[in-house]
CSV table of C-alpha atoms and ligand atoms in Angstrom, one decimal:
chain,number,residue,atom,x,y,z
A,1,UNK,CA,-0.1,26.9,8.5
A,2,UNK,CA,1.8,23.7,8.4
A,3,UNK,CA,2.3,23.3,4.6
A,4,UNK,CA,5.4,22.3,2.7
A,5,UNK,CA,6.8,24.8,0.2
A,6,UNK,CA,9.7,24.6,-2.3
A,7,UNK,CA,10.7,27.9,-3.9
A,8,UNK,CA,13.2,28.4,-6.7
A,9,UNK,CA,14.8,25.0,-5.9
A,10,UNK,CA,17.7,24.0,-8.2
A,11,UNK,CA,19.8,20.9,-8.0
A,12,UNK,CA,22.6,19.9,-10.3
A,13,UNK,CA,24.5,16.6,-10.6
A,14,UNK,CA,27.5,17.2,-12.8
A,15,UNK,CA,26.1,18.1,-16.2
A,16,UNK,CA,22.5,17.2,-15.2
A,17,UNK,CA,20.2,19.9,-13.9
A,18,UNK,CA,17.9,17.5,-12.0
A,19,UNK,CA,15.8,20.3,-10.6
A,20,UNK,CA,15.5,23.6,-12.4
A,21,UNK,CA,13.8,26.4,-10.4
A,22,UNK,CA,11.0,24.3,-8.8
A,23,UNK,CA,8.2,26.2,-7.1
A,24,UNK,CA,5.7,23.9,-5.4
A,25,UNK,CA,3.6,24.1,-2.3
A,26,UNK,CA,1.5,21.4,-0.6
A,27,UNK,CA,-1.1,22.5,1.9
A,28,UNK,CA,-1.9,20.9,5.3
A,29,UNK,CA,-3.8,17.7,4.7
A,30,UNK,CA,-3.3,17.9,0.9
A,31,UNK,CA,-2.0,15.0,-1.2
A,32,UNK,CA,0.1,16.3,-4.1
A,33,UNK,CA,0.7,13.7,-6.8
A,34,UNK,CA,4.1,14.3,-8.5
A,35,UNK,CA,4.3,12.6,-11.9
A,36,UNK,CA,6.6,12.6,-14.9
A,37,UNK,CA,8.9,10.2,-16.8
A,38,UNK,CA,11.9,8.4,-15.4
A,39,UNK,CA,14.7,10.9,-14.9
A,40,UNK,CA,12.3,13.8,-14.6
A,41,UNK,CA,13.5,14.8,-11.1
A,42,UNK,CA,10.8,13.2,-8.8
A,43,UNK,CA,13.2,11.4,-6.5
A,44,UNK,CA,15.5,14.4,-6.3
A,45,UNK,CA,12.6,16.7,-5.4
A,46,UNK,CA,11.5,14.3,-2.6
A,47,UNK,CA,15.1,14.0,-1.4
A,48,UNK,CA,15.6,17.7,-1.3
A,49,UNK,CA,12.3,18.1,0.6
A,50,UNK,CA,13.5,15.4,3.1
A,51,UNK,CA,16.9,17.1,3.5
A,52,UNK,CA,18.8,14.1,2.0
A,53,UNK,CA,20.1,16.4,-0.7
A,54,UNK,CA,21.1,20.1,-0.3
A,55,UNK,CA,19.7,22.3,-3.0
A,56,UNK,CA,22.1,24.4,-5.0
A,57,UNK,CA,19.6,27.3,-4.9
A,58,UNK,CA,16.2,28.0,-3.5
A,59,UNK,CA,14.5,27.1,-0.2
A,60,UNK,CA,12.4,24.4,1.4
A,61,UNK,CA,10.0,25.6,4.1
A,62,UNK,CA,7.9,23.5,6.4
A,63,UNK,CA,5.2,25.0,8.6
A,64,UNK,CA,6.5,28.4,7.5
A,65,UNK,CA,10.0,27.6,8.8
A,66,UNK,CA,13.1,27.4,6.6
A,67,UNK,CA,14.6,23.9,6.5
A,68,UNK,CA,18.0,25.3,5.5
A,69,UNK,CA,20.6,23.5,7.5
A,70,UNK,CA,18.0,21.4,9.3
A,71,UNK,CA,19.2,17.7,9.2
A,72,UNK,CA,16.8,15.1,7.8
A,73,UNK,CA,16.2,13.5,11.3
A,74,UNK,CA,15.3,16.9,12.7
A,75,UNK,CA,12.7,17.9,10.1
A,76,UNK,CA,9.9,15.6,11.4
A,77,UNK,CA,9.4,14.3,7.9
A,78,UNK,CA,8.6,10.7,7.1
A,79,UNK,CA,9.7,9.3,3.7
A,80,UNK,CA,9.7,6.2,1.6
A,81,UNK,CA,12.3,5.7,-1.1
A,82,UNK,CA,12.8,3.0,-3.6
A,83,UNK,CA,15.7,1.6,-1.7
A,84,UNK,CA,13.6,0.5,1.3
A,85,UNK,CA,16.4,0.3,3.9
A,86,UNK,CA,14.5,-2.0,6.2
A,87,UNK,CA,16.5,-3.2,9.2
A,88,UNK,CA,17.5,-6.7,8.2
A,89,UNK,CA,17.7,-8.1,11.7
A,90,UNK,CA,14.2,-6.7,12.7
A,91,UNK,CA,10.8,-8.3,11.8
A,92,UNK,CA,8.2,-6.4,9.8
A,93,UNK,CA,6.4,-5.4,13.0
A,94,UNK,CA,9.7,-4.3,14.7
A,95,UNK,CA,10.6,-2.3,11.6
A,96,UNK,CA,7.3,-0.6,11.7
A,97,UNK,CA,7.6,0.1,15.4
A,98,UNK,CA,11.1,1.6,15.0
A,99,UNK,CA,10.2,5.2,14.0
A,100,UNK,CA,7.6,5.3,16.8
A,101,UNK,CA,10.3,4.4,19.4
A,102,UNK,CA,12.7,7.0,18.1
A,103,UNK,CA,13.1,10.1,20.1
A,104,UNK,CA,10.7,12.9,19.0
A,105,UNK,CA,8.0,10.5,17.8
A,106,UNK,CA,4.6,12.3,17.8
A,107,UNK,CA,2.7,9.0,18.5
A,108,UNK,CA,2.2,8.3,22.2
A,109,UNK,CA,3.6,5.1,23.5
A,110,UNK,CA,0.2,3.5,24.4
A,111,UNK,CA,-0.8,3.9,20.7
A,112,UNK,CA,2.3,2.2,19.2
A,113,UNK,CA,1.0,-1.4,19.0
A,114,UNK,CA,-2.4,-0.4,17.7
A,115,UNK,CA,-1.0,2.0,15.2
A,116,UNK,CA,1.3,-0.6,13.8
A,117,UNK,CA,-1.5,-3.3,13.7
A,118,UNK,CA,-3.8,-0.9,11.8
A,119,UNK,CA,-1.2,0.0,9.2
A,120,UNK,CA,-0.1,-3.6,8.6
A,121,UNK,CA,-3.7,-4.5,8.2
A,122,UNK,CA,-4.4,-1.6,5.8
A,123,UNK,CA,-1.4,-2.8,3.7
A,124,UNK,CA,-2.5,-6.4,3.9
A,125,UNK,CA,0.7,-7.6,5.6
A,126,UNK,CA,-0.6,-8.3,9.1
A,127,UNK,CA,0.1,-12.0,8.6
A,128,UNK,CA,3.8,-11.1,7.8
A,129,UNK,CA,4.5,-9.2,11.1
A,130,UNK,CA,6.9,-11.8,12.4
A,131,UNK,CA,8.9,-12.2,9.2
A,132,UNK,CA,12.4,-10.8,8.6
A,133,UNK,CA,12.9,-8.7,5.4
A,134,UNK,CA,15.0,-11.4,3.8
A,135,UNK,CA,11.9,-13.7,3.8
A,136,UNK,CA,9.7,-11.2,1.9
A,137,UNK,CA,8.9,-10.7,-1.8
A,138,UNK,CA,9.7,-7.4,-3.5
A,139,UNK,CA,6.1,-6.2,-3.1
A,140,UNK,CA,6.0,-7.3,0.5
A,141,UNK,CA,9.2,-5.5,1.3
A,142,UNK,CA,7.8,-2.4,-0.3
A,143,UNK,CA,4.7,-2.6,1.9
A,144,UNK,CA,6.8,-3.2,5.0
A,145,UNK,CA,8.8,0.0,4.2
A,146,UNK,CA,5.6,1.9,3.4
A,147,UNK,CA,4.2,0.8,6.8
A,148,UNK,CA,7.2,2.3,8.5
A,149,UNK,CA,6.4,5.6,6.9
A,150,UNK,CA,2.6,5.5,7.4
A,151,UNK,CA,2.7,4.7,11.2
A,152,UNK,CA,4.3,8.1,11.9
A,153,UNK,CA,2.5,11.3,12.5
A,154,UNK,CA,5.0,13.4,10.6
A,155,UNK,CA,5.0,17.1,9.7
A,156,UNK,CA,5.1,16.0,6.0
A,157,UNK,CA,5.0,12.6,4.3
A,158,UNK,CA,7.1,11.9,1.1
A,159,UNK,CA,6.3,8.7,-0.8
A,160,UNK,CA,8.5,8.0,-3.8
A,161,UNK,CA,6.7,5.3,-5.9
A,162,UNK,CA,5.0,3.7,-2.9
A,163,UNK,CA,3.1,1.0,-4.8
A,164,UNK,CA,5.3,0.4,-7.9
A,165,UNK,CA,6.3,-3.2,-7.0
A,166,UNK,CA,2.8,-4.5,-6.3
A,167,UNK,CA,0.8,-6.5,-8.8
A,168,UNK,CA,-2.0,-4.6,-10.7
A,169,UNK,CA,-4.8,-5.9,-8.5
A,170,UNK,CA,-3.2,-5.0,-5.2
A,171,UNK,CA,-1.9,-1.7,-6.6
A,172,UNK,CA,-5.4,-0.7,-7.5
A,173,UNK,CA,-6.8,-1.8,-4.1
A,174,UNK,CA,-4.1,-0.2,-2.0
A,175,UNK,CA,-3.9,3.1,-3.8
A,176,UNK,CA,-7.5,3.9,-2.6
A,177,UNK,CA,-6.8,2.6,0.9
A,178,UNK,CA,-3.5,4.6,1.3
A,179,UNK,CA,-5.1,7.7,-0.2
A,180,UNK,CA,-7.9,7.5,2.4
A,181,UNK,CA,-5.4,7.1,5.1
A,182,UNK,CA,-3.5,10.2,3.9
A,183,UNK,CA,-6.7,12.2,3.7
A,184,UNK,CA,-7.4,11.8,7.4
A,185,UNK,CA,-4.1,13.6,8.2
A,186,UNK,CA,-3.5,17.3,8.6
A,187,UNK,CA,0.1,17.1,7.3
A,188,UNK,CA,1.0,17.6,3.6
A,189,UNK,CA,1.9,14.5,1.5
A,190,UNK,CA,3.8,14.1,-1.8
A,191,UNK,CA,3.1,10.9,-3.7
A,192,UNK,CA,5.6,10.5,-6.6
A,193,UNK,CA,4.8,8.1,-9.5
A,194,UNK,CA,5.7,7.8,-13.2
A,195,UNK,CA,2.1,6.5,-13.7
A,196,UNK,CA,-0.1,9.4,-14.8
A,197,UNK,CA,-3.3,7.6,-14.1
A,198,UNK,CA,-2.2,6.7,-10.6
A,199,UNK,CA,-1.3,10.4,-10.1
A,200,UNK,CA,-4.8,11.5,-11.3
A,201,UNK,CA,-6.5,9.0,-9.0
A,202,UNK,CA,-4.5,9.7,-5.8
A,203,UNK,CA,-3.8,13.5,-5.9
A,204,UNK,CA,-5.9,16.3,-4.6
A,205,UNK,CA,-3.7,18.2,-7.0
A,206,UNK,CA,-1.3,16.8,-9.6
A,207,UNK,CA,2.1,18.3,-10.5
A,208,UNK,CA,3.7,17.3,-13.8
A,209,UNK,CA,7.5,17.4,-13.8
A,210,UNK,CA,9.8,16.9,-16.8
A,211,UNK,CA,13.5,17.8,-17.1
A,212,UNK,CA,13.6,19.1,-13.6
A,213,UNK,CA,10.8,21.7,-14.3
A,214,UNK,CA,7.2,21.7,-13.0
A,215,UNK,CA,5.3,21.8,-16.3
A,216,UNK,CA,1.7,21.9,-14.9
A,217,UNK,CA,0.0,21.9,-11.5
A,218,UNK,CA,-3.7,21.6,-11.0
A,219,UNK,CA,-6.6,19.5,-9.8
A,220,UNK,CA,-6.9,16.1,-11.5
A,221,UNK,CA,-9.8,17.5,-13.6
A,222,UNK,CA,-7.7,20.5,-14.8
A,223,UNK,CA,-4.7,18.3,-15.7
A,224,UNK,CA,-6.9,15.6,-17.3
A,225,UNK,CA,-8.6,18.2,-19.5
A,226,UNK,CA,-5.5,20.1,-20.5
A,227,UNK,CA,-3.9,19.2,-23.8
B,301,LIG,P1,13.0,10.5,-11.3
B,301,LIG,O1,12.9,10.2,-9.8
B,301,LIG,O2,11.9,11.3,-11.9
B,301,LIG,O3,13.2,9.2,-12.1
B,301,LIG,P2,15.6,11.5,-10.5
B,301,LIG,O4,15.3,12.6,-9.5
B,301,LIG,O5,16.0,10.2,-9.9
B,301,LIG,O6,14.3,11.4,-11.5
B,301,LIG,O7,16.7,12.0,-11.5
B,301,LIG,C1,16.7,13.3,-12.1
B,301,LIG,C2,18.0,13.4,-13.0
B,301,LIG,O8,19.1,13.6,-12.1
B,301,LIG,C3,18.3,12.2,-13.8
B,301,LIG,O9,18.9,12.6,-15.0
B,301,LIG,C4,19.2,11.4,-12.9
B,301,LIG,O10,20.1,10.6,-13.7
B,301,LIG,C5,20.0,12.5,-12.2
B,301,LIG,N1,20.5,12.1,-10.9
B,301,LIG,C6,19.7,11.9,-9.8
B,301,LIG,N2,20.5,11.6,-8.8
B,301,LIG,C7,21.8,11.7,-9.2
B,301,LIG,C8,23.0,11.5,-8.5
B,301,LIG,N3,23.1,11.2,-7.2
B,301,LIG,N4,24.1,11.7,-9.3
B,301,LIG,C9,24.0,12.0,-10.6
B,301,LIG,N5,22.9,12.2,-11.3
B,301,LIG,C10,21.8,12.0,-10.6
B,302,LIG,P1,14.3,6.3,-9.4
B,302,LIG,O1,14.1,5.3,-10.5
B,302,LIG,O2,13.2,6.3,-8.4
B,302,LIG,O3,14.6,7.7,-10.0
B,302,LIG,P2,17.0,5.5,-9.3
B,302,LIG,O4,17.1,4.0,-9.2
B,302,LIG,O5,17.1,6.1,-10.6
B,302,LIG,O6,15.6,5.9,-8.6
B,302,LIG,O7,18.0,6.2,-8.2
B,302,LIG,C1,18.2,5.6,-7.0
B,302,LIG,C2,19.3,6.4,-6.3
B,302,LIG,O8,20.4,6.6,-7.2
B,302,LIG,C3,18.8,7.7,-5.9
B,302,LIG,O9,19.4,8.0,-4.6
B,302,LIG,C4,19.4,8.7,-6.9
B,302,LIG,O10,19.7,10.0,-6.4
B,302,LIG,C5,20.6,8.0,-7.4
B,302,LIG,N1,20.9,8.2,-8.8
B,302,LIG,C6,20.0,8.3,-9.8
B,302,LIG,N2,20.6,8.5,-11.0
B,302,LIG,C7,21.9,8.6,-10.7
B,302,LIG,C8,23.1,8.8,-11.5
B,302,LIG,N3,23.0,9.0,-12.8
B,302,LIG,N4,24.3,8.7,-10.9
B,302,LIG,C9,24.4,8.5,-9.6
B,302,LIG,N5,23.3,8.3,-8.8
B,302,LIG,C10,22.1,8.3,-9.3
């Protein structure tokens, strides 16, 4: 069992209770869409799962193992956050290759170039492979950062608003393409978005979060039909 589970997770920033007793599990191969308004706690939940924030209470388990005290780089988790953190001196292709070249990468060396080429093509940025991040638009930067997450074969994949900066047409096209790519994996994925319709279309299950609490969890049909 290689799922991701949060149990009783709480996280406070000063007066703000960003996460308030979150219980959530994502099974192997499952895409969980996490949706709710701005400030609901989506980013914090992803950051806690990635190990970038330490929860004040509760636990994160991956593959049945507690992640308590396990550093982000040692969790085998790939993530995309809104601040893309592309290496400015590396091209789009080199940025995408970088996690594959890091120690502990699960992708064998002979697969690196092909994996990067496939993902750049999936995200329609194959023609931008030789560009530096400074020469990219906002939507192109977002896709370059997303490529860096998708090339990996992580134990869990956390995508915080992965397509928010794309125009409507490309967003519609890529949400299907990315979803299909996630479905072929046997690791759990979380896809956070404030867009409820996007969540219903990409999630095997949808979790609705507000004020740091999970308000509803269910299949898209169940969430869609509930009042
Ligand atoms: P979302 O991703 O759903 O927009 P966030 O997880 O970013 O929500 O934020 C949840 C709440 O926690 C918000 O009220 C936000 O202002 C607050 N928050 C998040 N990170 C911090 C931080 N580092 N310091 C203080 N408050 C924070
Ligand atoms: P999002 O819109 O995805 O929630 P934000 O732009 O609100 O992202 O937050 C970006 C970063 O700033 C995150 O690392 C988050 O933890 C932090 N942050 C969010 N709200 C606050 C806050 N009120 N004070 C300090 N840091 C914050």
